[in-house]
mmCIF file of C-alpha atoms in Angstrom:
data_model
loop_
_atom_site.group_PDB
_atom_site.id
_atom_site.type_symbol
_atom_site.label_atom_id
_atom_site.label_comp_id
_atom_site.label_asym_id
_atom_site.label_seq_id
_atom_site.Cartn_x
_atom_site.Cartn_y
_atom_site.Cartn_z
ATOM 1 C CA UNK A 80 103.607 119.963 114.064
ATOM 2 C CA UNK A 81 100.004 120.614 113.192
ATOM 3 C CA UNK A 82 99.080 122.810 109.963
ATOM 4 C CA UNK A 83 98.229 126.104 112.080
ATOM 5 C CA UNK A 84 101.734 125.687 113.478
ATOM 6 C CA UNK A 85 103.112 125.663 109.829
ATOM 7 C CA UNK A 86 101.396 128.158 108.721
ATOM 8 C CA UNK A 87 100.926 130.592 111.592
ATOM 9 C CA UNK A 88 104.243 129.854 113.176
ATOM 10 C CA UNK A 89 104.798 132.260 116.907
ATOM 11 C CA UNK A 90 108.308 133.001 116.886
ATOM 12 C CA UNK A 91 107.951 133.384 121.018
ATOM 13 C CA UNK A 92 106.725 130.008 121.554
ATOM 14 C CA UNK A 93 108.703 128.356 119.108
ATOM 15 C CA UNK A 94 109.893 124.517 119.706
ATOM 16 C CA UNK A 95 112.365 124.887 118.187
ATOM 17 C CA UNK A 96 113.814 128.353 120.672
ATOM 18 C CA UNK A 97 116.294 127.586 123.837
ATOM 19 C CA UNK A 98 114.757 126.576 126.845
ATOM 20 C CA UNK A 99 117.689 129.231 128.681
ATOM 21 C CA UNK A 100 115.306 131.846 127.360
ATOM 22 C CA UNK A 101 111.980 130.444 128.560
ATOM 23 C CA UNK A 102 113.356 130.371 131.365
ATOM 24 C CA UNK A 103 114.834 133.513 131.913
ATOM 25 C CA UNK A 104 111.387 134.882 131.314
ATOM 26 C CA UNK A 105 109.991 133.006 133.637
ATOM 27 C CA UNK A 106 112.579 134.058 136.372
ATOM 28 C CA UNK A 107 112.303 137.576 135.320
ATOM 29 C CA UNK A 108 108.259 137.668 135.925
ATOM 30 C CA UNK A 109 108.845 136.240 139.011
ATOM 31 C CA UNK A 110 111.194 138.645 140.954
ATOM 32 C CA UNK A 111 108.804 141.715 139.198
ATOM 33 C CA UNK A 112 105.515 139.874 141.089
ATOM 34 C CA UNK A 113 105.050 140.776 144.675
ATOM 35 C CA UNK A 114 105.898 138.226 146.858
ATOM 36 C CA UNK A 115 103.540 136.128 149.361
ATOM 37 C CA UNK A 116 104.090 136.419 152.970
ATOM 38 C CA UNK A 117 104.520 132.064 153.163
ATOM 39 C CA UNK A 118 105.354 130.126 150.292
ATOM 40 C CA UNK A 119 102.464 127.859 148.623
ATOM 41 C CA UNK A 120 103.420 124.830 146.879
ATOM 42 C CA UNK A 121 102.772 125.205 143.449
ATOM 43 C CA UNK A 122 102.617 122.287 140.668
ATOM 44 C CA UNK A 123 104.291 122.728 137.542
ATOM 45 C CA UNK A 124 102.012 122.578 134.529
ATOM 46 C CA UNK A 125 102.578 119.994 132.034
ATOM 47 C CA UNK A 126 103.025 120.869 128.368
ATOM 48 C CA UNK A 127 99.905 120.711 126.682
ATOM 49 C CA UNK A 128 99.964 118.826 123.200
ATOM 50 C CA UNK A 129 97.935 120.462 120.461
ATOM 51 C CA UNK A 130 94.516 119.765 120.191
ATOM 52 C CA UNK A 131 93.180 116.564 118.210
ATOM 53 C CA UNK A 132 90.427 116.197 115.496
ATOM 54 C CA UNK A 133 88.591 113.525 115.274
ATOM 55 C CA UNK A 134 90.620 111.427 112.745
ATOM 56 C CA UNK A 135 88.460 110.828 109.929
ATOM 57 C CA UNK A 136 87.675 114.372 109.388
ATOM 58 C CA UNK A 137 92.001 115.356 109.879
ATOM 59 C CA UNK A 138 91.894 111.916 106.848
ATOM 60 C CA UNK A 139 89.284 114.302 104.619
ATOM 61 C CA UNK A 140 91.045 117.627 105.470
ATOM 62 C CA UNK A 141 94.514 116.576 104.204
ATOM 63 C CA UNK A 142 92.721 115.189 101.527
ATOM 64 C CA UNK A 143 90.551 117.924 100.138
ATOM 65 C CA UNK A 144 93.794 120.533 100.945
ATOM 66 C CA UNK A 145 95.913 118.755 98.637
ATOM 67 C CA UNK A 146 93.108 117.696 96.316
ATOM 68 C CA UNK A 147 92.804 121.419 95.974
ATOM 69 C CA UNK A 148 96.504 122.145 95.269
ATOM 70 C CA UNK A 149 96.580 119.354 92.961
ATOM 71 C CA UNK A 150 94.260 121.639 90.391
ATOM 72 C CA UNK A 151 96.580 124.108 90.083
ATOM 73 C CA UNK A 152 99.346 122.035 89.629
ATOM 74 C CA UNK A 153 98.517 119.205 87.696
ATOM 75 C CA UNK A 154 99.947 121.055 84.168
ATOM 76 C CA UNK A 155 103.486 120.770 85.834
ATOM 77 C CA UNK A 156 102.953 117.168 86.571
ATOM 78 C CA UNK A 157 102.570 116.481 83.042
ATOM 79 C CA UNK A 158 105.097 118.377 81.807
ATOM 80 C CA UNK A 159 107.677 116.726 84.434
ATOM 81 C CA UNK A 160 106.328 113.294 83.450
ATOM 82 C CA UNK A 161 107.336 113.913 80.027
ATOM 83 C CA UNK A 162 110.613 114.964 80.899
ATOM 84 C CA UNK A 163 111.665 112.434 82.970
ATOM 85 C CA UNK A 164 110.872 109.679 80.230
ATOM 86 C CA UNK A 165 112.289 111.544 77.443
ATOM 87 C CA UNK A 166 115.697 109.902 76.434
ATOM 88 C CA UNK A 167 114.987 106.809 78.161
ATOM 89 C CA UNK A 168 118.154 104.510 78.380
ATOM 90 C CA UNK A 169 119.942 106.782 75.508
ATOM 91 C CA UNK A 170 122.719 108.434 75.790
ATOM 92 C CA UNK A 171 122.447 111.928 75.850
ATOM 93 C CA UNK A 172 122.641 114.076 72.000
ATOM 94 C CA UNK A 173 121.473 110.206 70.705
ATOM 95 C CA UNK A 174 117.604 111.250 70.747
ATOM 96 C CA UNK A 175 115.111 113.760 69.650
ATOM 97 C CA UNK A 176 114.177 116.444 72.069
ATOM 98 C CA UNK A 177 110.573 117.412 71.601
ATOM 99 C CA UNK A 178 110.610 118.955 75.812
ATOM 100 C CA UNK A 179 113.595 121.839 76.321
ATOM 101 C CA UNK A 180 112.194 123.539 79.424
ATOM 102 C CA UNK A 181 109.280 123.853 81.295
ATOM 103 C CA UNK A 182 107.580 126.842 79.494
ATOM 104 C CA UNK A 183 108.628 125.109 76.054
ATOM 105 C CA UNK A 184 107.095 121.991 76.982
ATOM 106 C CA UNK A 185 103.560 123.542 78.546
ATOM 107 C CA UNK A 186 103.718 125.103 75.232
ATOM 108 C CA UNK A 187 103.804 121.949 73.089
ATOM 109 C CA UNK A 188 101.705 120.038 75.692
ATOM 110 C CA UNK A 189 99.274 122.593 75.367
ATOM 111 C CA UNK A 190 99.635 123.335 71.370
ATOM 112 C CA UNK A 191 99.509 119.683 70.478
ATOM 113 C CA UNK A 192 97.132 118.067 72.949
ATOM 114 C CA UNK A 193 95.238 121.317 73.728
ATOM 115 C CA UNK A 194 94.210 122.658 76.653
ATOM 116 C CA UNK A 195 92.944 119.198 78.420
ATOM 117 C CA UNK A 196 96.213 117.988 77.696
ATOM 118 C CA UNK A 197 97.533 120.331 80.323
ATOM 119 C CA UNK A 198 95.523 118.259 82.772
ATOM 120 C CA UNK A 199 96.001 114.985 81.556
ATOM 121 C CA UNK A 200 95.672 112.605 83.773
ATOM 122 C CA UNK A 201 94.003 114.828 86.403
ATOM 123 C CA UNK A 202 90.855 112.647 88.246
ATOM 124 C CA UNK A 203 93.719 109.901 88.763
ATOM 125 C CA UNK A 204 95.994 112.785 90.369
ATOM 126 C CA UNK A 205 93.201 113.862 92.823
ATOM 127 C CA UNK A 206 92.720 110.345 93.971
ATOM 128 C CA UNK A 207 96.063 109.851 94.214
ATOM 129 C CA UNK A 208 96.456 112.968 96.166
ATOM 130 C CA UNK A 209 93.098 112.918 98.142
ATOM 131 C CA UNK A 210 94.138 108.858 99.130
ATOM 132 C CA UNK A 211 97.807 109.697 99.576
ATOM 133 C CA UNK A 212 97.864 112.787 101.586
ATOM 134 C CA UNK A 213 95.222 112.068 103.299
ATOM 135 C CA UNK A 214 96.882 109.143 104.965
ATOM 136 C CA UNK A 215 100.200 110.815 105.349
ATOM 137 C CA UNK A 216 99.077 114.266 106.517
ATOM 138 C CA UNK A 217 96.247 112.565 109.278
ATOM 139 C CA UNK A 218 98.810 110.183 110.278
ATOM 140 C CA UNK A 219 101.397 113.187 110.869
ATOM 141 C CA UNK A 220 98.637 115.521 112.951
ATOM 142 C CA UNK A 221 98.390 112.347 115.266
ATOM 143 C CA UNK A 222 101.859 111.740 116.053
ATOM 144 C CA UNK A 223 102.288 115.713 116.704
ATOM 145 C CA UNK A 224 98.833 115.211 118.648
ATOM 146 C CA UNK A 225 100.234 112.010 120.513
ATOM 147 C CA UNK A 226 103.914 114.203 120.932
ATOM 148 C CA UNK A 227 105.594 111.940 118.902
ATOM 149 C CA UNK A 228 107.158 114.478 116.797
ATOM 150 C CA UNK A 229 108.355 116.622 119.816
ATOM 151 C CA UNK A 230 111.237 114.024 120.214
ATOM 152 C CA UNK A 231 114.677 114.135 118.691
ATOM 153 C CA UNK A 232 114.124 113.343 115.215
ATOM 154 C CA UNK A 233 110.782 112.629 115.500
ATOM 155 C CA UNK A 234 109.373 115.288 113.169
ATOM 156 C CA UNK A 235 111.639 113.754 110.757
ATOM 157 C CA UNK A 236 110.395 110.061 111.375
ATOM 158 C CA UNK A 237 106.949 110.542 111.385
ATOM 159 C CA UNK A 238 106.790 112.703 108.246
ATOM 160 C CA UNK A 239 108.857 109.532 106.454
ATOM 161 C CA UNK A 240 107.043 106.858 108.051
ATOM 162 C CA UNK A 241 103.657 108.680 106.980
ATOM 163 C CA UNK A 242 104.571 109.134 103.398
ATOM 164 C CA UNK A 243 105.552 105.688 103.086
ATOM 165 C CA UNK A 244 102.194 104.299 104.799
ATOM 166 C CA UNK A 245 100.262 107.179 102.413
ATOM 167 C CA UNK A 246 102.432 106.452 99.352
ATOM 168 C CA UNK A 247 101.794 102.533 99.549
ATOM 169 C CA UNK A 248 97.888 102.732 100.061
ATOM 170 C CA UNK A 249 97.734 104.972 96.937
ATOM 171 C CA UNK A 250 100.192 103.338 94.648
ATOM 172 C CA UNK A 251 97.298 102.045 91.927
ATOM 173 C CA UNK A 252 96.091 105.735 91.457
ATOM 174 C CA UNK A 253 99.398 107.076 90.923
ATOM 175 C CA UNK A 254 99.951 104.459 88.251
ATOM 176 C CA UNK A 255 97.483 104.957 86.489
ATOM 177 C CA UNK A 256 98.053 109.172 86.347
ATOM 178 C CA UNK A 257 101.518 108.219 85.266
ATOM 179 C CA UNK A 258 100.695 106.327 82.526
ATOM 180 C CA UNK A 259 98.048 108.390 81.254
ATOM 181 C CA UNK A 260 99.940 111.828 81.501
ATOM 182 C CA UNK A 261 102.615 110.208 79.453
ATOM 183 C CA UNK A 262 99.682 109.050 76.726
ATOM 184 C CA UNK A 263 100.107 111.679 73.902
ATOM 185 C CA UNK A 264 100.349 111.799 69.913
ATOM 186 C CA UNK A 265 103.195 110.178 68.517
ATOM 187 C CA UNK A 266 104.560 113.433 67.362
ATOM 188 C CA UNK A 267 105.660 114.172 70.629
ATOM 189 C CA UNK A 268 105.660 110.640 72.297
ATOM 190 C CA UNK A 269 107.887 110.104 74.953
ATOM 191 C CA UNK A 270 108.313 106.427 76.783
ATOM 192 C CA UNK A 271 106.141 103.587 76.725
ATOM 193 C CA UNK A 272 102.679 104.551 75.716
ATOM 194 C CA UNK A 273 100.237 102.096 77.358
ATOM 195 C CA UNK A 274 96.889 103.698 74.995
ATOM 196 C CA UNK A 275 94.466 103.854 77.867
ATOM 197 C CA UNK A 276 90.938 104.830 77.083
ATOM 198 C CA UNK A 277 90.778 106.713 80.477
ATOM 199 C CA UNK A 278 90.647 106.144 84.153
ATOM 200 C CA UNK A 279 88.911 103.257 84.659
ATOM 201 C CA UNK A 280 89.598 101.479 81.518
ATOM 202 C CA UNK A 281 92.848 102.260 82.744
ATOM 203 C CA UNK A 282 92.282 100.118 86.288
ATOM 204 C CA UNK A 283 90.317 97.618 84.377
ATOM 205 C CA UNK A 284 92.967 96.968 81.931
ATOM 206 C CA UNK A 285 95.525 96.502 84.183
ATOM 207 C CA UNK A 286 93.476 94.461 86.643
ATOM 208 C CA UNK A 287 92.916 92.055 83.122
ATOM 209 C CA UNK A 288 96.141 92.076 82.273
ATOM 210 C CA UNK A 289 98.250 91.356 85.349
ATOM 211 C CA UNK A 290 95.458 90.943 88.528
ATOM 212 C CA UNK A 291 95.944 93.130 91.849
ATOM 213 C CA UNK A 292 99.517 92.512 92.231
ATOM 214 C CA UNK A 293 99.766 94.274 88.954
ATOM 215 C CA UNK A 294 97.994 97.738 90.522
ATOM 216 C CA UNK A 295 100.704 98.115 92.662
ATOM 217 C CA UNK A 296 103.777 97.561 90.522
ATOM 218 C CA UNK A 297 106.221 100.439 90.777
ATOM 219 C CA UNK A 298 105.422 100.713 94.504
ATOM 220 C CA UNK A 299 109.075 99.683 95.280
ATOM 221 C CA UNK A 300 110.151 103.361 93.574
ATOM 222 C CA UNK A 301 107.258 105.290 95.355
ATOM 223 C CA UNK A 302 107.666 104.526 98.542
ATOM 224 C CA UNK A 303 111.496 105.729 99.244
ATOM 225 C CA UNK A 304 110.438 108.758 96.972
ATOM 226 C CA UNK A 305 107.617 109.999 99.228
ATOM 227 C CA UNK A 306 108.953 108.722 102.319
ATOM 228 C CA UNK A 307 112.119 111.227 101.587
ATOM 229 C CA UNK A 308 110.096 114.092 100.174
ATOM 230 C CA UNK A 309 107.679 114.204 102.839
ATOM 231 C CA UNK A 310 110.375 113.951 105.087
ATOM 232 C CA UNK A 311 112.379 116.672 103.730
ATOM 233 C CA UNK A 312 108.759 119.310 103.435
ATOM 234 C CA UNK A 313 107.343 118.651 106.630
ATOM 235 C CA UNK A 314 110.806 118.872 108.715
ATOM 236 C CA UNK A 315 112.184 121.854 106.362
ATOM 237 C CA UNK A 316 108.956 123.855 105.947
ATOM 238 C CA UNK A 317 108.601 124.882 109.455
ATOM 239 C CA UNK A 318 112.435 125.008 110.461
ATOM 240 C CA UNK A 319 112.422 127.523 107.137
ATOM 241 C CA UNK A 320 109.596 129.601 108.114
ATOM 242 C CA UNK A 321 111.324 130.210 111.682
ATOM 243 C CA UNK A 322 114.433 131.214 110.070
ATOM 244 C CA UNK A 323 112.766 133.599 107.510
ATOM 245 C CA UNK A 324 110.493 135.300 110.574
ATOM 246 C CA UNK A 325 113.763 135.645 112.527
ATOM 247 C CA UNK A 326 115.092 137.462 109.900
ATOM 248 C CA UNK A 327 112.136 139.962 109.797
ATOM 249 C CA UNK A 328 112.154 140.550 106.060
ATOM 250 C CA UNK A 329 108.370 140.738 106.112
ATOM 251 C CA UNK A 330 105.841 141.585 108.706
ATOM 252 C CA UNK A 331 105.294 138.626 111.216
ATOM 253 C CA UNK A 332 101.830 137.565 109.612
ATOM 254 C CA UNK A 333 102.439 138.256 106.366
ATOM 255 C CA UNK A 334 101.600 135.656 103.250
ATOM 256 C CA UNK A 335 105.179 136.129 102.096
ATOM 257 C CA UNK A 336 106.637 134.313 104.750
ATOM 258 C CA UNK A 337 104.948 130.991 104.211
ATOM 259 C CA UNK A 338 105.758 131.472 100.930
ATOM 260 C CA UNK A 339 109.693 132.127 100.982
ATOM 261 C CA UNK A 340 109.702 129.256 103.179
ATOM 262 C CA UNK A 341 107.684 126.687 101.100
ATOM 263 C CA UNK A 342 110.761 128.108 98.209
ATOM 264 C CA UNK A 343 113.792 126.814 100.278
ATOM 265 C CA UNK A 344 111.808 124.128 101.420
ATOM 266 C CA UNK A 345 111.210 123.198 97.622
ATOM 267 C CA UNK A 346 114.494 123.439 96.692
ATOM 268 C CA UNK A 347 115.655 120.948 99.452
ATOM 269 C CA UNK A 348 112.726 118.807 98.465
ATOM 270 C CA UNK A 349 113.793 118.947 95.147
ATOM 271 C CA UNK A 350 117.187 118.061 95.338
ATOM 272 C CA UNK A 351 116.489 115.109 97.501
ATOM 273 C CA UNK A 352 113.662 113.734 95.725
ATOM 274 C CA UNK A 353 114.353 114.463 91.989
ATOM 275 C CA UNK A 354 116.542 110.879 91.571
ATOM 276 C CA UNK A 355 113.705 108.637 93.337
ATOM 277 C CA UNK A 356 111.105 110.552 91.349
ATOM 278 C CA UNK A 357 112.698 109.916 88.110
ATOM 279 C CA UNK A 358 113.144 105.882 89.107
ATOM 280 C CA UNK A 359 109.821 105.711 89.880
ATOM 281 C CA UNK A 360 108.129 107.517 87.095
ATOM 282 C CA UNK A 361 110.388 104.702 84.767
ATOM 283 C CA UNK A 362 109.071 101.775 86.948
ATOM 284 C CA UNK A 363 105.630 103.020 87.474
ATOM 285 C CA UNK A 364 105.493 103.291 82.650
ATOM 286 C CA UNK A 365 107.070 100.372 81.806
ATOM 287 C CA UNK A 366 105.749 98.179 79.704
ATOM 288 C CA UNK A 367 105.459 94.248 80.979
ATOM 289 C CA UNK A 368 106.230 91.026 79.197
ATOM 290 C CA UNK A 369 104.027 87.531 79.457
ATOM 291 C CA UNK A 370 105.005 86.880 82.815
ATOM 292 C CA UNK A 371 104.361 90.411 84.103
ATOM 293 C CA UNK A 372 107.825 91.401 84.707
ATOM 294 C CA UNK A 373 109.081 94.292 83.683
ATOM 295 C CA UNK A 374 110.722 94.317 80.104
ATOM 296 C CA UNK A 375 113.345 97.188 81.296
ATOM 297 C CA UNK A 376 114.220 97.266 84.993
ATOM 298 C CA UNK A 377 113.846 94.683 87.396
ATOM 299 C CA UNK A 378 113.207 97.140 89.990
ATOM 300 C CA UNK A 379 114.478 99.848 91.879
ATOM 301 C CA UNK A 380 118.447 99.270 92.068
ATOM 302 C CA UNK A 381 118.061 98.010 88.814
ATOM 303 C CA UNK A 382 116.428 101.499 87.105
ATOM 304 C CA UNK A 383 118.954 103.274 89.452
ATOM 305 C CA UNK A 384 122.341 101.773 87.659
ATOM 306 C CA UNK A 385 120.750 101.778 84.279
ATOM 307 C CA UNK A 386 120.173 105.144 84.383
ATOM 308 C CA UNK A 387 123.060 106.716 85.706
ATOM 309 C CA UNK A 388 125.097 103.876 83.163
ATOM 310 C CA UNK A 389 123.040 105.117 80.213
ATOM 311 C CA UNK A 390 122.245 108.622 80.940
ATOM 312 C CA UNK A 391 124.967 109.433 83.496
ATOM 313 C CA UNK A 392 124.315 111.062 86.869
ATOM 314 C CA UNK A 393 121.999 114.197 85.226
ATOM 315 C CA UNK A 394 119.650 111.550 83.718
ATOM 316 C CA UNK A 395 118.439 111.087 87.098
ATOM 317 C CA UNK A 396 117.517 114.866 87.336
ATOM 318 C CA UNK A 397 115.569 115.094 84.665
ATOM 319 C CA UNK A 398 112.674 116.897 84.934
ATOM 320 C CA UNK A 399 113.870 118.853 88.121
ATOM 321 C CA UNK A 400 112.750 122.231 86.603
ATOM 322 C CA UNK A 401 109.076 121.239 87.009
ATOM 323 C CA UNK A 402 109.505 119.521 89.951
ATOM 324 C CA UNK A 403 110.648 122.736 92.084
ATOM 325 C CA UNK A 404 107.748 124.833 90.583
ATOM 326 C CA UNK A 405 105.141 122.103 91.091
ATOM 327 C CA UNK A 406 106.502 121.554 94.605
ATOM 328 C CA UNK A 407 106.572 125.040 95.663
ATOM 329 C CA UNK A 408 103.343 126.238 94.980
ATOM 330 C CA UNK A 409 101.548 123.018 95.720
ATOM 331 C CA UNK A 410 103.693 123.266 99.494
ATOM 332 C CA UNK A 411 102.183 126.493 100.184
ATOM 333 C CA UNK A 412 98.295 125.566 98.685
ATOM 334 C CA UNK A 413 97.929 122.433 99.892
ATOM 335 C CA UNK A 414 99.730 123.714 103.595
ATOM 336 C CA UNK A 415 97.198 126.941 103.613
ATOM 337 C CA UNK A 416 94.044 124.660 102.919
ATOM 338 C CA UNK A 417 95.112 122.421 105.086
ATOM 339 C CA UNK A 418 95.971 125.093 107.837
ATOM 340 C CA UNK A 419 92.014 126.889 107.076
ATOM 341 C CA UNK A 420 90.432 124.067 106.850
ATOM 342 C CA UNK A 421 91.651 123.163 110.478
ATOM 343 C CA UNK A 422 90.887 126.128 112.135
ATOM 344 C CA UNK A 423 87.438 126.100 110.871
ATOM 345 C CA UNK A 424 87.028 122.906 112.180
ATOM 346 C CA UNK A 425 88.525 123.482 115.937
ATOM 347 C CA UNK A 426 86.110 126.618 115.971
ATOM 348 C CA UNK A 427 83.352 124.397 115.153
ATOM 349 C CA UNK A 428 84.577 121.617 117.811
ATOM 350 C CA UNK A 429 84.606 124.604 120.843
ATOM 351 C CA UNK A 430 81.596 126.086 119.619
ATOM 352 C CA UNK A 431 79.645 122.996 120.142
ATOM 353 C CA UNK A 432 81.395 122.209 123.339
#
């Protein structure tokens, strides 16, 4: 599916509506047209696949719609970051709690560390973002251009397959934002705090301390996490926003329905991505020993039973609060840029032509 389908989503032409009743319509204009005295052979039109940008400029406008999102949402990143490495490997009532909630904790984030400490972290988060979904959102518009996705399961396939390939290629800059977003005052230090001087001290230091291989430690976490959120967004969003026109609660083009479905698509996106989020926030801040291992999990399966052993089950939902609101607005911003962008840039394409 391309963004203008997601966003401006026909109910009439839906792919996902019975062929019985495209059909029917079809029989039902033809016994209302006159009829020809001899019958012409007539070819049957082939279904036409959405039209394709030209694939560096679909790369920079998943990348500047998400970029875009990212602004808004980057306060709830830090906040969720915090949570999800509070109380790590303790049992639960055995620690302080300096993060309750969401609100509580922008309220300490943002009374201790001031306002820039709402957007910690936030140049690494762009490139992260800009890199990532760049990659995974191109790489989606050409399998739906290529009709990939118009198989059985393929909308689901492609939207995993791209998140992995996006999620892998921007591994170092999502590092990086994670350990810098959990950098704070020890007051209200959570986790391992690495002391970074900023971005690229941050990649330098890293580089120094454990060479390339070391930029992409904690990719092992990353890529099942965005392979099964962006699975779960792209094949829920528009499958939502069918349901919710169907229902005709609002009027068919109104903002509203994008945005109730980017809500139930959150909350499925939440649900299944909360655990591998939590697992790889943990691998992504932990600290290393001599031999660049890590000194608390030795990778994903190994985070994954410490966790739940040490934290039970919930422990791997922590920070779900921030996750959902994070997810939903940053679903419908980065979708609606995305969607604008791409219309600008097919009237520009057939005004040249």
């Amino acid at each position: 599916m391309t963004g203008t389908q997601l966003m401006n989503f026909p109910t009439t032409n839906s792919p996902f509506s019975s062929p019985s009743s495209n059909s029917i319509q079809l029989h039902s204009a033809a016994m209302t047209s006159p009829v020809p005295p001899f019958p012409r052979a007539t070819s049957v039109p082939s279904p036409q696949l959405p039209p394709a940008l030209w694939p560096p400029l679909d790369f920079a406008l998943g990348a500047l719609s998400c970029c875009g999102a990212c602004v808004f949402t980057n306060p709830l990143e830090v906040v969720k970051t915090r949570l999800q490495l509070q109380g790590e490997l303790r049992a639960r009532g055995s620690y302080r709690q300096h993060y309750r909630g969401v609100l509580q904790a922008l309220w300490v984030v943002g009374r201790t560390d001031g306002l820039r400490g709402l957007q910690k972290g936030l140049s690494a988060g762009l490139m992260y973002q800009g890199v990532m979904n760049g990659v995974r959102l191109g790489f989606y518009s050409y399998c739906d251009t290529v009709g990939v996705t118009a198989a059985p399961g393929g909308s689901l396939m492609s939207g995993a397959v791209a998140g992995a390939l996006g999620a892998f290629i921007a591994s170092p800059a999502y590092l990086v934002k994670t350990h810098l977003q959990a950098q704070t005052v020890e007051a209200i230090a959570v986790g391992h705090q690495h002391n970074h001087q900023g971005v690229s001290s941050a990649f330098a230091n890293i580089y120094r301390r454990e060479g390339v291989v070391g930029l992409w430690r904690g990719v092992n976490g990353a890529v099942p996490r965005v392979m099964v959120g962006s699975a779960a967004q792209l094949a829920t969003f528009s499958s939502a926003k069918e349901w919710v026109a169907r229902l005709q609660w609002y009027s068919p083009n109104s903002w509203l329905v994008a945005l109730t479905a980017a809500c139930i698509s959150g909350v499925a996106v939440t649900i299944t991505m909360t655990p591998f989020d939590v697992i790889s926030t943990r691998l992504y801040n932990q600290p290393v020993d001599e031999r660049h291992r890590g000194r608390l999990y030795l990778g994903f399966s190994d985070c994954l039973v410490k966790v739940c052993r040490t934290e039970g089950l919930l422990g791997l939902y922590k920070g779900m609060g921030p996750v959902f609101f994070r997810l939903c607005p940053h679903t419908v911003l980065s979708m609606l840029f995305w969607d604008l962008m791409r219309q600008r840039a097919f009237q520009g394409v057939q005004n040249q032509s």
